[in-house]
Amino acid sequence: MTTTIATGPEPTRPPEGQPGSGARDRHPLPTRSIFDRAILGRAAGEAFAKLDPRTLARNPVMFVVEVGAVLTTVLWVRDVLDAGSEPNTFAGLVTAWLWFTVLFANFAEAVAEGRGKAQAATLRRTRSETMARVRGADGTIEERPSTALVVGDECVVTAGEVIPGDGDVVEGIATVDESAITGESAPVIRESGGDRSAVTGGTRVLSDEIVVRITAEPGATFLDRMIALVEGSARQKTPNEIALSILLAGLTLIFLLAIVALQPFAIYSGDEQTLIVLVALLVCLIPTTIGGLLSAIGIAGMDRLVQRNVLAMSGRAVEAGGDCSTLLLDKTGTITFGNRRATGLHPAHGVDPARLREAALLSSLADETPEGRSIVELAGDDATRPGTTGADFVEFSASTRMSGIDLADRSIRKGASDAVARWLDQYEQRIPDEVVTTTSRISDDGGTPLVVVEDATVLGVVALTDVVKPGMRERFEELRALGIRTVMITGDNPRTAKAIAAEAGVDDFLAEATPEDKMALIREEQQGGNLVAMTGDGTNDAPALAQADVGVAMNTGTQAAKEAGNMVDLDSDPTKLIEIVQIGKQLLITRGALTTFSIANDVAKYFAIIPAMFIVAYPQLDELNVMGLDSPESAILSAVVFNALAIVALIPLALRGVHLQAATASEVLRRNLLIYGLGGLVTPFIGITLIDLVISTLGIV
């Protein structure tokens, strides 16, 4: 990464670990409970609006239920209008509960969408008409509405003004209040020439002045995309969801053909069935429970990410997170606190400590990384900064892994030991053995050694230390139990990387990583059949983010990183990747659990409806009436009522998700079969029996 030395007054940078440093308390986007009255009230109205066949046709299972409800309604109304017949209470109740089944399924989807729409409304209130001060090519300033900006416009924004659109800082440095977007109360620093240059329209500059080059057209800004994604209007079904929908549609078609073929046999047996009974049988046998909740499960998965301040650009990304088997995690800021600082200077044999201190200071003046600044702070305490007029500064870069300065009579460099060794090759020198020993000791202790050299003379070593975050080993153990392999990515030398990896408990590590190395590792994992997730924030991370199956871009990162990834973390917390994978797995497990329950509870309905339909023609079928249901009508009505109430009872589980436990895939399957498979078999027997008892006691039919 290429950095520049900022000129002019610089805004005060918060100390590490303090507000504004990245180790801050998070305030996520406002969320509401699923039992919020406003959401429930709005969802009730939308449940009726979703009865539109054009909308419901996207859900084949519930569309069949609606068609059945319409058919039974017509038949019931015909009987009611027939003056020569008595009102058919059984037909009326079956019709009513069929409509309730459709409405409850629509209600579940509407509640899932409701929380997102409430959050979208909050975001819309942050977007207001803003006047932009656009700088022309000749330096003149023209005021223009933010809605009239085009890509490439350069806007001057000073303290107290709102940034008019998405863009990159091309001049200056300032503190920016992003609370309107992220909910984060502490300001952040945005500056030109680095990976923290991206700014978002609607945020406010608190200090200094910056020039922002617009990178998004009005209506296509990050905030606009946030609103569309949060309220669900941009959500598309994922591949697994589409596959499951096809399966459910296939099962529905099979049962439809079976019911159609059943009537001729019933007529032959002298026990012709009414259309009301046939429709009730069809609705009870098709997988209505999962059909009614499938969309709500997917929407709720994205909503759980939003509650954690993560925006998924598609449902496919959330689902891929659950399927990921390899996580690439940056060491700095993710596994460790990220505030790696210079903690000691170790002079080489015979070198004056003051000379090492001065050289470390000079070689770090062009190093704008946190490590470089910490060396300046450490060495600047006692060293007198010499004049640097006419000096050529050598900025730190990821490719050279060195920084330094060229003065009139000497060249000073500071960097990784292998990079310094290559520097010494031009002088036909090498790093002294005692310095190699020092670097080895620092690396073995988990620190990072940086060797300081002046021309051909090695002056000593600067020790940088970092600390592994507490609880990381336990979290990695949980991921390992879920079958997920963790790989630590770091620019440190292999020895340092090995020490940190052992302390943190990751499965593997990639040391001295370059962007090309990350890409190669991702492709290697994918060729082995693994899905890969990673985080990144810089332009140099963009190719790897695009290649990864789940690429989480930091909100503080560059626009290129945000465009390349399929998720954006508004908190810019790299450890969020672990939560993203867990939420994705919870989504998949929830869908699998409710599918298991839905298919299993159909078996119990056979014992309720089939004997009831043909008990007149075949009295022997009474042996299958294991629930002891009162009459054929009450048995069929009880099954229809239970079918509708099952959707209602499972709405909270669909929205909150099944509790995720650290377990292998086989263990999850066994638990699903035991809890939701066996539960799906037993629950209908109990529920239908109790409903039949109420119906028979009250004499409803």
XYZ file of C-alpha atoms in Angstrom:
701
model
C 0.000 0.000 0.000
C 1.344 3.416 -0.985
C 0.921 6.196 1.535
C 1.727 9.883 1.575
C 2.891 12.172 4.309
C 0.004 14.502 5.110
C 0.737 18.206 4.924
C -0.964 20.863 6.961
C -2.724 20.433 10.270
C -3.938 16.885 10.874
C -7.075 16.131 12.897
C -6.380 14.577 16.244
C -6.184 10.802 15.968
C -7.763 8.956 18.890
C -5.446 6.701 20.871
C -5.639 2.998 20.222
C -8.479 1.358 22.122
C -10.310 4.647 22.586
C -13.381 5.930 20.753
C -12.514 6.511 17.143
C -9.713 3.949 17.075
C -11.711 0.955 15.890
C -12.118 -0.642 19.339
C -15.453 1.049 19.950
C -18.856 0.136 21.267
C -21.174 -0.634 18.378
C -24.667 0.759 17.972
C -26.359 -1.255 15.223
C -29.176 -0.087 13.038
C -32.406 0.179 15.052
C -34.294 -3.109 15.117
C -37.695 -4.116 16.407
C -39.109 -7.202 18.043
C -41.218 -9.513 15.890
C -44.033 -8.810 18.358
C -43.923 -5.051 17.789
C -47.508 -3.847 17.426
C -46.743 -1.542 14.518
C -45.061 -4.351 12.573
C -47.816 -6.860 13.355
C -50.535 -4.388 12.373
C -48.894 -3.544 9.081
C -48.159 -7.235 8.405
C -51.822 -8.130 8.936
C -52.836 -5.700 6.203
C -50.096 -6.888 3.855
C -51.170 -10.508 4.377
C -54.431 -9.668 2.576
C -52.601 -7.691 -0.125
C -50.409 -10.724 -0.812
C -53.523 -12.754 -1.719
C -53.104 -11.326 -5.209
C -52.624 -14.456 -7.373
C -49.845 -12.713 -9.309
C -47.898 -12.396 -6.047
C -48.788 -15.788 -4.620
C -47.932 -17.608 -7.852
C -44.261 -17.310 -6.843
C -45.048 -19.783 -4.045
C -46.538 -22.861 -5.793
C -47.590 -24.612 -2.570
C -49.565 -21.684 -1.164
C -50.928 -20.868 -4.626
C -52.509 -24.343 -4.739
C -53.972 -23.744 -1.268
C -55.451 -20.437 -2.447
C -56.971 -22.069 -5.531
C -58.464 -24.717 -3.256
C -59.829 -22.024 -0.946
C -61.440 -20.232 -3.879
C -63.003 -23.472 -5.099
C -64.432 -24.395 -1.697
C -65.689 -20.832 -1.259
C -67.622 -21.062 -4.530
C -69.109 -24.416 -3.528
C -70.057 -23.200 -0.055
C -71.644 -19.995 -1.372
C -73.588 -22.070 -3.912
C -74.958 -24.230 -1.110
C -75.831 -21.174 0.983
C -77.725 -19.557 -1.901
C -79.573 -22.785 -2.646
C -82.901 -22.243 -0.907
C -83.654 -25.939 -0.934
C -80.661 -26.983 1.166
C -79.402 -26.268 4.656
C -76.147 -24.313 5.119
C -73.179 -26.691 5.111
C -71.322 -25.830 8.324
C -68.557 -28.302 7.555
C -67.888 -26.749 4.145
C -67.918 -23.249 5.635
C -65.420 -24.110 8.358
C -63.085 -25.925 5.957
C -63.224 -22.934 3.613
C -62.478 -20.487 6.426
C -59.472 -22.443 7.657
C -58.095 -22.810 4.150
C -58.138 -19.017 3.823
C -56.543 -18.729 7.262
C -53.769 -21.087 6.093
C -52.935 -18.799 3.169
C -53.214 -15.658 5.299
C -50.964 -17.065 8.032
C -48.296 -17.906 5.433
C -48.558 -14.384 3.979
C -48.464 -12.969 7.503
C -45.183 -14.791 8.267
C -43.550 -13.306 5.176
C -44.971 -9.849 5.910
C -43.650 -9.893 9.493
C -40.187 -10.871 8.234
C -40.311 -7.991 5.758
C -41.748 -5.616 8.343
C -38.605 -5.266 10.430
C -36.571 -4.521 7.318
C -39.076 -1.908 6.140
C -39.000 -0.227 9.548
C -35.218 -0.003 9.335
C -35.451 1.276 5.750
C -37.766 4.057 6.892
C -35.174 5.086 9.471
C -32.500 5.163 6.778
C -34.707 7.225 4.472
C -34.960 9.878 7.150
C -31.176 10.238 7.008
C -31.301 11.069 3.310
C -32.144 14.689 2.620
C -31.728 17.105 -0.240
C -28.188 18.457 0.038
C -26.541 21.276 -1.870
C -23.084 20.384 -3.165
C -20.226 22.799 -3.832
C -18.747 21.435 -7.055
C -15.226 22.516 -7.973
C -14.658 23.174 -11.656
C -11.513 22.489 -13.661
C -10.527 26.149 -13.294
C -10.959 26.057 -9.516
C -14.297 27.911 -9.448
C -17.030 26.695 -7.087
C -20.581 26.063 -8.307
C -23.490 25.126 -6.037
C -25.572 22.255 -7.344
C -28.247 19.959 -5.815
C -26.883 16.560 -4.822
C -29.437 14.923 -7.123
C -27.750 16.628 -10.094
C -24.248 15.289 -9.390
C -22.570 13.002 -11.886
C -19.693 10.580 -11.534
C -16.389 12.437 -11.548
C -17.644 15.682 -9.982
C -15.307 16.988 -7.281
C -17.125 18.467 -4.290
C -15.586 20.612 -1.579
C -16.942 19.725 1.866
C -15.989 21.642 4.998
C -16.680 21.176 8.700
C -20.395 21.021 9.490
C -21.455 20.142 5.949
C -23.087 16.933 4.731
C -21.218 14.887 2.125
C -23.512 15.086 -0.926
C -22.812 11.669 -2.431
C -20.698 8.530 -2.389
C -17.096 9.100 -3.378
C -13.410 9.031 -2.543
C -11.421 11.719 -0.756
C -8.905 13.050 -3.263
C -7.593 15.945 -1.181
C -7.308 16.580 2.546
C -8.077 14.734 5.737
C -11.024 15.172 8.106
C -13.060 13.528 10.826
C -16.458 12.317 9.644
C -19.619 11.483 11.578
C -21.052 8.281 10.062
C -23.633 7.642 12.776
C -26.505 8.225 10.343
C -25.370 5.174 8.370
C -23.666 2.878 10.859
C -25.170 3.926 14.191
C -21.583 4.445 15.387
C -21.396 7.528 17.566
C -17.618 8.024 17.448
C -16.236 9.906 14.412
C -13.824 8.294 11.972
C -10.939 9.675 9.952
C -11.124 9.862 6.185
C -8.105 10.906 4.144
C -6.795 10.835 0.596
C -4.212 8.441 -0.721
C -5.003 5.391 1.382
C -7.499 2.643 2.056
C -9.650 4.931 4.227
C -10.584 7.366 1.511
C -14.138 6.184 0.780
C -16.983 8.351 2.110
C -20.739 7.814 2.035
C -23.366 10.327 1.024
C -25.434 11.562 3.967
C -22.558 11.536 6.450
C -21.283 14.788 7.981
C -17.779 16.295 8.097
C -16.894 17.397 11.627
C -13.509 19.038 11.108
C -11.180 20.340 8.417
C -11.926 20.321 4.694
C -11.857 17.578 2.078
C -12.446 17.282 -1.644
C -14.643 14.312 -2.607
C -14.740 12.849 -6.100
C -18.234 11.422 -6.715
C -18.251 7.719 -7.674
C -22.000 6.914 -7.761
C -24.943 8.352 -9.673
C -27.921 9.696 -7.663
C -30.294 6.815 -6.937
C -27.455 4.287 -7.076
C -25.623 5.373 -3.930
C -24.652 3.116 -1.078
C -27.536 4.475 1.018
C -30.026 3.764 -1.789
C -28.745 0.213 -2.037
C -28.926 -0.150 1.740
C -32.582 0.863 1.738
C -33.457 -1.553 -1.082
C -31.600 -4.424 0.553
C -32.875 -3.813 4.068
C -36.528 -3.627 3.077
C -36.159 -6.781 0.992
C -37.124 -5.342 -2.376
C -33.783 -6.439 -3.838
C -33.870 -9.955 -2.352
C -33.800 -12.803 -4.826
C -34.203 -16.469 -4.042
C -30.972 -18.354 -3.479
C -30.028 -21.479 -5.480
C -30.839 -23.787 -2.564
C -34.115 -21.973 -1.970
C -35.009 -22.327 -5.653
C -34.104 -26.025 -5.555
C -36.276 -26.551 -2.472
C -39.137 -24.628 -4.111
C -38.898 -26.948 -7.129
C -38.960 -29.966 -4.809
C -42.030 -28.655 -2.984
C -43.729 -27.878 -6.285
C -42.956 -31.418 -7.462
C -44.419 -32.949 -4.300
C -47.489 -30.755 -4.686
C -47.974 -31.923 -8.282
C -47.565 -35.582 -7.257
C -50.189 -35.273 -4.518
C -52.495 -33.369 -6.865
C -52.337 -36.219 -9.375
C -52.862 -38.727 -6.561
C -55.996 -36.914 -5.356
C -57.367 -36.668 -8.894
C -56.801 -40.392 -9.377
C -58.414 -41.168 -6.010
C -61.923 -40.047 -6.980
C -62.507 -42.753 -9.631
C -61.635 -45.415 -7.054
C -63.973 -43.763 -4.572
C -66.813 -43.773 -7.131
C -66.127 -47.423 -7.951
C -66.344 -48.234 -4.224
C -69.660 -46.443 -3.968
C -68.267 -43.779 -1.656
C -67.866 -40.737 -3.912
C -66.097 -37.875 -2.147
C -67.141 -34.236 -2.274
C -64.797 -31.630 -3.722
C -64.594 -30.062 -0.259
C -63.124 -33.271 1.183
C -60.729 -33.755 -1.729
C -59.429 -30.197 -1.446
C -58.973 -30.622 2.315
C -57.038 -33.847 1.721
C -54.801 -32.168 -0.856
C -54.021 -29.191 1.394
C -53.194 -31.433 4.340
C -50.923 -33.749 2.349
C -48.835 -31.184 0.468
C -45.951 -29.575 2.470
C -47.858 -26.409 3.393
C -45.847 -25.721 6.572
C -42.476 -25.244 4.902
C -44.174 -23.804 1.808
C -45.701 -21.068 3.936
C -42.531 -20.309 5.887
C -39.802 -20.731 3.255
C -39.740 -17.100 2.127
C -39.895 -15.815 5.711
C -36.862 -17.939 6.662
C -34.755 -16.390 3.881
C -35.836 -12.820 4.648
C -35.222 -13.335 8.366
C -31.684 -14.584 7.644
C -30.790 -11.330 5.889
C -32.511 -9.389 8.674
C -30.340 -11.068 11.318
C -27.297 -9.831 9.420
C -28.733 -6.312 9.297
C -29.212 -6.425 13.066
C -25.457 -6.953 13.270
C -24.796 -4.055 10.887
C -23.917 -6.275 7.933
C -25.524 -5.729 4.532
C -25.669 -8.744 2.233
C -25.898 -7.798 -1.423
C -27.925 -10.969 -2.075
C -29.490 -13.908 -0.285
C -26.988 -16.064 -2.145
C -24.199 -14.481 -0.077
C -25.948 -15.324 3.217
C -26.487 -18.891 2.117
C -22.910 -19.217 0.892
C -21.775 -18.097 4.334
C -23.527 -21.120 5.797
C -21.872 -23.447 3.295
C -18.363 -22.048 3.789
C -15.788 -24.567 4.917
C -12.713 -22.288 4.893
C -12.316 -18.885 6.559
C -9.450 -16.575 5.671
C -8.873 -14.182 8.547
C -6.434 -11.299 8.716
C -4.241 -11.486 11.782
C -4.096 -7.790 12.558
C -7.367 -6.446 13.922
C -9.159 -9.769 13.607
C -7.247 -12.384 15.569
C -5.128 -9.814 17.382
C -6.105 -6.384 18.658
C -4.340 -4.817 15.706
C -2.538 -2.161 17.712
C 0.874 -3.700 17.089
C 3.331 -1.199 18.495
C 7.056 -0.726 18.832
C 8.014 -1.892 22.303
C 11.801 -2.067 22.188
C 15.009 -1.248 20.335
C 17.763 -3.873 20.277
C 21.113 -2.470 19.045
C 23.557 -4.714 17.202
C 26.912 -5.466 18.831
C 29.014 -2.314 19.107
C 26.243 0.034 17.875
C 25.408 3.103 19.954
C 21.710 2.869 21.045
C 21.304 6.574 20.203
C 22.377 5.901 16.625
C 19.843 3.059 16.298
C 17.129 5.280 17.771
C 17.871 8.084 15.303
C 17.938 5.695 12.335
C 14.683 4.032 13.401
C 13.056 7.480 13.615
C 14.309 8.637 10.224
C 13.394 5.394 8.453
C 9.832 5.567 9.810
C 8.992 9.156 8.860
C 7.527 7.965 5.540
C 5.796 4.959 7.119
C 2.197 6.045 7.777
C 1.137 2.629 9.043
C 0.209 2.370 12.755
C 3.457 0.454 13.294
C 5.491 3.205 11.659
C 3.834 5.884 13.764
C 4.495 3.881 16.928
C 8.218 3.685 16.045
C 8.295 7.464 15.599
C 6.656 7.853 19.002
C 9.093 5.445 20.654
C 12.247 6.785 19.008
C 11.186 10.419 19.214
C 11.150 10.478 22.997
C 14.913 10.877 23.391
C 16.207 11.318 19.845
C 16.719 14.703 18.314
C 15.200 14.736 14.845
C 17.888 15.821 12.369
C 17.136 18.017 9.415
C 15.578 16.283 6.420
C 15.675 19.144 3.931
C 16.232 17.770 0.447
C 15.830 14.188 1.607
C 14.051 11.563 -0.488
C 11.531 9.645 1.548
C 10.939 5.985 0.701
C 7.374 5.135 1.570
C 6.410 1.780 2.969
C 4.806 -0.610 0.478
C 3.509 -4.156 0.747
C 5.737 -5.275 -2.119
C 9.081 -4.025 -0.707
C 8.062 -4.327 2.963
C 10.533 -1.560 3.754
C 10.538 2.176 4.338
C 13.392 4.608 4.684
C 15.085 7.822 3.735
C 17.897 8.847 1.398
C 19.969 11.743 2.687
C 22.870 13.445 0.957
C 25.486 11.171 2.481
C 23.648 8.092 3.680
C 20.687 5.755 3.041
C 18.664 4.301 5.897
C 16.145 1.464 5.613
C 13.885 -0.356 8.038
C 11.913 -3.480 7.220
C 11.477 -7.219 7.432
C 14.695 -9.191 7.820
C 14.501 -10.876 4.402
C 13.789 -7.524 2.694
C 16.780 -5.961 4.468
C 18.895 -8.971 3.488
C 18.093 -8.288 -0.156
C 19.020 -4.632 0.399
C 22.405 -5.701 1.774
C 23.098 -7.821 -1.301
C 24.090 -4.686 -3.191
C 26.871 -4.161 -0.632
C 27.740 -7.883 -0.582
C 26.953 -7.919 3.137
C 24.649 -9.992 5.305
C 22.819 -9.617 8.596
C 25.151 -10.447 11.555
C 24.482 -13.676 13.423
C 23.683 -11.943 16.727
C 21.018 -9.835 14.955
C 19.567 -12.984 13.391
C 19.411 -14.494 16.881
C 17.599 -11.403 18.162
C 15.033 -11.520 15.357
C 14.468 -15.225 15.985
C 13.870 -14.644 19.664
C 11.367 -11.847 19.006
C 9.561 -13.988 16.415
C 9.454 -16.998 18.729
C 7.789 -14.790 21.349
C 5.086 -13.834 18.838
C 6.504 -10.414 18.051
C 7.548 -8.888 14.764
C 11.195 -7.882 14.281
C 12.127 -5.041 11.938
C 15.801 -4.688 11.060
C 17.294 -1.184 10.757
C 20.223 -0.693 8.398
C 22.311 2.309 7.336
C 24.049 1.713 4.030
C 25.885 -1.573 4.581
C 25.777 -1.465 8.399
C 23.083 -3.307 10.361
C 22.258 -1.113 13.381
C 19.807 -3.352 15.217
C 16.216 -4.509 15.541
C 12.917 -2.817 16.411
C 10.518 -5.165 18.216
C 6.777 -4.914 17.490
C 4.324 -6.838 19.604
C 0.662 -7.649 19.216
C -1.845 -9.401 21.486
C -4.298 -12.164 20.568
C -7.856 -11.206 21.479
C -9.280 -13.148 24.420
C -11.696 -15.944 23.535
C -10.416 -16.403 19.969
C -9.178 -19.941 20.622
C -12.616 -20.938 21.927
C -14.342 -19.416 18.888
C -12.030 -21.261 16.529
C -12.749 -24.498 18.358
C -16.475 -23.916 17.810
C -15.860 -23.337 14.111
C -13.749 -26.480 13.938
C -16.630 -28.431 15.489
C -18.850 -27.061 12.699
C -16.399 -28.431 10.136
C -14.888 -25.046 9.256
C -11.155 -24.648 8.669
C -9.568 -21.333 9.679
C -6.537 -19.838 7.938
C -4.739 -16.781 9.335
C -3.446 -14.325 6.711
C -0.577 -12.059 7.698
C 2.284 -10.102 6.229
C 4.524 -11.198 9.103
C 7.408 -13.565 8.608
C 6.646 -17.306 8.944
C 8.154 -17.614 12.415
C 6.047 -14.801 13.856
C 2.978 -16.084 12.046
C 3.521 -19.577 13.444
C 3.728 -18.281 17.027
C 0.530 -16.215 16.718
C -1.280 -19.049 14.930
C -0.365 -21.486 17.700
C -1.514 -19.071 20.391
C -4.810 -18.293 18.631
C -5.549 -21.907 17.708
C -6.119 -21.484 13.953
C -5.760 -24.487 11.669
C -3.269 -22.974 9.236
C -1.604 -19.699 8.299
C -0.241 -17.858 5.281
C 2.766 -15.681 6.105
C 4.222 -12.779 4.120
C 0.989 -12.736 2.151
C 0.646 -10.597 -0.959
C -2.599 -9.991 -2.888
C -1.451 -12.616 -5.394
C -0.871 -15.116 -2.570
C -4.415 -14.558 -1.265
C -5.880 -15.139 -4.703
C -3.831 -18.302 -5.174
C -4.909 -19.654 -1.783
C -8.589 -18.959 -2.474
C -8.439 -20.688 -5.850
C -6.608 -23.648 -4.366
C -9.281 -24.050 -1.681
C -12.104 -23.713 -4.220
C -10.530 -26.272 -6.533
C -10.542 -28.633 -3.562
C -14.327 -28.266 -3.295
C -14.351 -25.738 -0.446
C -16.327 -22.505 -0.242
C -14.160 -19.643 1.016
C -15.025 -16.544 3.059
C -12.694 -13.616 3.694
C -12.635 -9.972 4.747
C -10.822 -7.007 3.232
C -10.830 -3.230 3.057
C -8.185 -2.098 0.571
C -8.119 -1.799 -3.178
C -5.490 -4.532 -3.220
C -8.028 -6.821 -1.493
C -10.632 -6.318 -4.231
C -9.543 -9.231 -6.483
C -9.565 -11.690 -3.572
C -12.928 -10.372 -2.308
C -14.404 -10.888 -5.762
C -12.931 -14.398 -6.008
C -14.109 -15.518 -2.549
C -17.555 -17.074 -2.211
C -18.245 -14.684 0.658
C -16.336 -11.414 0.457
C -16.964 -9.064 3.372
C -15.789 -5.523 2.669
C -15.228 -3.097 5.520
C -17.320 0.073 5.402
C -14.157 2.079 6.151
C -12.491 0.540 3.120
C -12.206 1.732 -0.448
C -15.053 1.859 -2.920
C -13.297 -0.825 -4.971
C -13.396 -3.230 -2.013
C -17.109 -2.557 -1.424
C -17.921 -3.152 -5.064
C -15.908 -6.386 -5.162
C -17.393 -7.971 -2.023
C -20.912 -9.329 -1.667
C -21.299 -8.086 1.904
C -20.451 -4.799 3.632
C -19.757 -4.612 7.370
C -20.910 -1.188 8.551
C -18.964 -1.597 11.797
C -15.746 -2.436 9.926
C -15.103 -5.223 12.419
C -13.190 -8.071 10.730
C -14.208 -10.554 13.438
C -17.781 -10.187 12.148
C -16.895 -12.802 9.514
C -17.254 -15.507 12.163
C -20.776 -14.301 13.006
C -21.681 -14.121 9.312
C -20.773 -17.780 8.821
C -22.731 -18.755 11.934
C -25.816 -16.827 10.760
C -25.569 -18.504 7.350
C -25.382 -21.936 8.951
C -28.321 -21.062 11.201
C -30.335 -20.133 8.104
C -29.588 -23.461 6.420
C -30.250 -25.463 9.590
C -33.545 -23.643 10.186
C -34.693 -24.349 6.639
C -33.694 -28.005 6.952
C -35.344 -28.412 10.361
C -38.686 -26.958 9.278
C -38.624 -28.942 6.019
C -38.094 -32.120 8.046
C -40.955 -31.189 10.371
C -43.298 -30.297 7.503
C -42.796 -33.540 5.602
C -42.894 -35.679 8.758
C -46.178 -34.282 10.060
C -47.906 -35.167 6.777
C -47.608 -38.826 7.787
C -49.826 -38.294 10.828
C -52.472 -36.592 8.703
C -52.841 -39.770 6.657
C -54.139 -41.524 9.773
C -56.651 -38.728 10.320
C -58.086 -38.173 6.846
C -57.751 -41.414 4.832
C -59.728 -43.591 7.307
C -62.300 -40.811 7.681
C -62.858 -40.592 3.913
C -63.496 -44.294 3.249
C -64.751 -45.642 6.564
C -68.286 -45.947 5.139
C -67.207 -48.098 2.198
C -64.541 -49.955 4.149
C -65.401 -50.209 7.882
C -62.166 -52.122 8.388
C -60.290 -48.806 8.037
C -61.489 -47.922 11.536
C -58.473 -49.917 12.739
C -56.303 -47.081 11.354
C -58.203 -44.485 13.376
C -55.528 -44.689 16.073
C -56.414 -41.196 17.315
C -60.001 -42.227 18.005
C -61.439 -39.286 16.100
C -65.149 -38.663 16.593
C -66.469 -38.563 13.017
C -65.238 -38.258 9.427
C -66.169 -34.570 9.325
C -64.470 -33.715 12.614
C -61.371 -35.713 11.597
C -60.985 -33.820 8.308
C -61.729 -30.440 9.892
C -59.282 -31.133 12.757
C -56.517 -31.912 10.280
C -57.208 -28.701 8.324
C -57.217 -26.609 11.520
C -53.974 -28.192 12.755
C -52.398 -27.580 9.349
C -53.099 -23.840 9.653
C -52.130 -23.519 13.319
C -48.805 -25.283 12.702
C -47.736 -22.372 10.483
C -48.690 -19.888 13.199
C -46.802 -21.803 15.875
C -43.629 -21.973 13.783
C -43.499 -18.308 12.706
C -41.297 -17.241 15.692
C -38.902 -20.137 15.036
C -38.684 -19.267 11.335
C -37.877 -15.632 12.122
C -35.458 -16.212 15.009
C -33.829 -19.322 13.603
C -33.003 -22.678 15.134
C -30.414 -22.464 17.899
C -26.977 -23.120 16.410
C -24.757 -25.553 18.267
C -21.206 -26.547 17.457
C -21.629 -29.929 15.785
C -20.663 -31.808 12.646
C -23.057 -32.234 9.725
C -23.899 -35.802 10.742
C -24.657 -34.697 14.304
C -26.893 -31.890 13.022
C -28.751 -34.395 10.810
C -29.301 -36.774 13.726
C -30.557 -33.941 15.929
C -32.890 -32.705 13.185
C -34.347 -36.175 12.687
C -34.746 -36.707 16.418
C -36.275 -33.337 17.277
C -38.028 -32.155 14.119
C -38.513 -35.495 12.378
C -39.869 -37.350 15.406
C -41.573 -34.158 16.594
C -43.211 -33.795 13.188
C -44.617 -37.304 13.546
C -45.837 -37.055 17.140
C -47.123 -33.464 17.308
C -49.956 -33.895 14.761
C -51.285 -36.957 16.603
C -51.550 -34.895 19.783
C -52.737 -31.689 18.106
C -55.384 -33.264 15.853
C -56.707 -35.372 18.745
C -57.122 -32.289 20.966
C -58.756 -30.241 18.188
C -61.151 -33.128 17.427
C -62.023 -33.297 21.120
C -62.944 -29.596 21.124
C -64.971 -29.891 17.892
C -66.889 -32.949 19.052
C -67.511 -31.527 22.525
C -68.905 -28.288 21.123
C -70.852 -30.147 18.444
C -69.541 -27.861 15.703
C -69.962 -30.470 12.936
